[in-house]
XYZ file of C-alpha atoms in Angstrom:
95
model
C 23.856 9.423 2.616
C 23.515 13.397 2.967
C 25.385 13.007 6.618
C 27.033 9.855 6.262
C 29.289 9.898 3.321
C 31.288 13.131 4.258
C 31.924 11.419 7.246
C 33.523 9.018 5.326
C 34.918 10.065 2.359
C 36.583 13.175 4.089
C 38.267 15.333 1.679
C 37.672 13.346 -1.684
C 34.028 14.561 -2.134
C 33.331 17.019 -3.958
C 30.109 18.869 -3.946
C 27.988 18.627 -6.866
C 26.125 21.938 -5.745
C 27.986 24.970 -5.584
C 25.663 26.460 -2.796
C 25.265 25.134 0.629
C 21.756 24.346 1.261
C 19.983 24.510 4.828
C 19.122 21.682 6.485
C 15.480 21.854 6.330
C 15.928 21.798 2.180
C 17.695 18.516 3.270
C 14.583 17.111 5.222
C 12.275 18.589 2.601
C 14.360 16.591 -0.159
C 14.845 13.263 1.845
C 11.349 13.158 2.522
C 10.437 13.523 -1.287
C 12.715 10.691 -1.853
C 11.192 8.085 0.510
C 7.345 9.230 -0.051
C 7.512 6.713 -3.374
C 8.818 3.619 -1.313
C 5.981 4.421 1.031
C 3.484 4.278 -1.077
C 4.563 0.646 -3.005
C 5.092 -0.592 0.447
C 1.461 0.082 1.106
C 0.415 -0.857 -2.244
C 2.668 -4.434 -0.907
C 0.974 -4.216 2.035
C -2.423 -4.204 0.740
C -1.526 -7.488 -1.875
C -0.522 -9.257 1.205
C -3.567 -8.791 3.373
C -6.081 -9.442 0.396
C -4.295 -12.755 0.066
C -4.185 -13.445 3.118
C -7.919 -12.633 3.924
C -8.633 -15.351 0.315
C -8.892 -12.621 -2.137
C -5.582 -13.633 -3.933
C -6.939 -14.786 -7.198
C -10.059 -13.656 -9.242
C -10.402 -16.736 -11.066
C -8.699 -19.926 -10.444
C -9.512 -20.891 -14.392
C -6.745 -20.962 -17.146
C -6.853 -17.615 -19.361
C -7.845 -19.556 -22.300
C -10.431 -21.052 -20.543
C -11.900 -17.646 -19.353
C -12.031 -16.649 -23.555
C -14.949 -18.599 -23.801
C -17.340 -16.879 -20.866
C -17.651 -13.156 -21.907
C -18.439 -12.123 -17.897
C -14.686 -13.379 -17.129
C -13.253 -11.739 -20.589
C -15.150 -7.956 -18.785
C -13.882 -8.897 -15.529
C -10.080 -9.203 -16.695
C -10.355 -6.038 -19.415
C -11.718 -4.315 -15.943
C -8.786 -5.517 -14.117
C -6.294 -4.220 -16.416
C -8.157 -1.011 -16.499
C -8.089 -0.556 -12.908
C -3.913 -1.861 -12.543
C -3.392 0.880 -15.765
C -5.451 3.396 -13.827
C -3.415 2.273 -10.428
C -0.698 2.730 -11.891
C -0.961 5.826 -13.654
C -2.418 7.559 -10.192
C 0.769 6.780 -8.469
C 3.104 7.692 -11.245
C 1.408 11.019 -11.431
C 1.667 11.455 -7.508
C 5.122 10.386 -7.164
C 6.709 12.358 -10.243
């Protein structure tokens, strides 16, 4: 967008920033903006080859069927630990 819409918008656009800033602040800043997308792709990435390799599921029982077996009840208060903790990691990387 940096190079592309002077191009086409000509005259119309107006700078939001007063000073001109050097074209390796541009890189620096485009680079911060795609570093996020990178790292969901991966995180895509990784989904799609652990289902594809037949670790898609951790239990192919209901969730009110797991209630009853307290090893299942761990295993799922684990796994929303670990997406939380997942989560929180990339949020704190990417901010």
């Amino acid at each position: 967008l940096h190079y592309v819409l002077p191009v086409v918008m000509g005259d119309r656009l107006e700078s939001v920033q007063k000073k001109r800033q050097s074209h390796a602040h541009t890189l620096r800043d485009a680079r911060q903006a795609v570093l996020p997308i990178f790292i969901k792709s991966l995180t895509l990435y990784a989904g799609e080859w652990l289902h594809y390799h037949g670790h898609g599921r951790m239990d192919n029982r209901r969730l009110v069927d797991v209630a009853g077996d307290p090893a299942a009840v761990l295993q799922v208060l684990c796994l929303i630990l670990l997406l939380d903790l997942f989560h929180d990691a990339w949020f704190y990387w990417t901010h």
